[in-house]
C-alpha angles and dihedrals in degrees: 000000000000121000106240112189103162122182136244127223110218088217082065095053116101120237136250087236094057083072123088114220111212109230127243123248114285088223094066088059083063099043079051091054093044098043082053098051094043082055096053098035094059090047080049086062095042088056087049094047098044091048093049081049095055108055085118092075102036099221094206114254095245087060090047087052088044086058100048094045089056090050093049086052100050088040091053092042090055100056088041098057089034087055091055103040089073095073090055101056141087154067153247139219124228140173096271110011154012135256130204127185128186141140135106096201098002119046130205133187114195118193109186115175129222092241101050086056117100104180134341126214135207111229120192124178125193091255095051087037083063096056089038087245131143142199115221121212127204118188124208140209083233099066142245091315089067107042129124127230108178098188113195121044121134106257090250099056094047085054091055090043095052095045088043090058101035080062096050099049082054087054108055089034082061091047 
């Protein structure tokens, strides 16, 4: 048998922007907002509750606004750059492998494929549960660094990833 190792020119390469992501749920864009605002409400409460506790130092008034403007800033900081993200996730299915995308500043491009991934896992909290979303796992023979969470997805098409990919790994383990 002869040995064939032809090259490959990179101008014949496809791009990574040739390929169409599929969007996440819009929903999930909503369960991000709320989860944000539950967090910073509730720090809000915490503020409110530790400077009614602590009359008995009298923290002077221009400290308490300092404070609250703080707050206001990282609070408006947070939806804004939960709003955008959106439009910087998501992921595509191939023959052999899937693609994640995500980052606003910094960007990051994750390929798993099929055959590095040892099992997958549906994940549900009580905020995505509300608006019926799920967040698929898939675990890989490389570790935790190279995992995939792909947040997002509506429940039912977790579901039918999950199931999608379950079956290919049996199959090539079968192969």
């Amino acid at each position: 048998m002869e040995f064939i190792n032809k090259q490959i020119m990179s101008e014949s390469i496809p791009t990574i922007s040739d390929i169409e992501f599929e969007m996440l749920d819009l929903n999930y864009r909503k369960a991000q907002l709320l989860s944000s605002s539950l967090f910073f409400v509730g720090v809000l409460a915490i503020l409110i509750i530790a400077w009614q506790l602590s009359t008995e130092i009298s923290i002077p008034l221009i400290w308490g606004l300092l404070i609250l403007t703080v707050w206001l800033i990282l609070f408006g900081l947070t939806l804004w750059y939960v709003w955008k993200s959106y439009h910087f996730e998501g992921f595509v299915i191939r023959d052999k492998d899937i693609l994640h995308k995500s980052g606003i500043f910094f960007q990051s491009l994750l390929i798993i494929p099929f055959n590095r991934i040892q099992h997958s896992e549906i994940k549900q909290g009580p905020i995505e549960r509300l608006f019926d979303l799920g967040s698929l796992i898939l675990y890989t023979a490389g570790g935790s660094s190279s995992d995939l969470a792909v947040h997002g997805l509506p429940y039912y098409k977790a579901q039918l990833l999950k199931e999608m990919i379950t079956k290919r790994i049996t199959a090539d383990d079968e192969a």
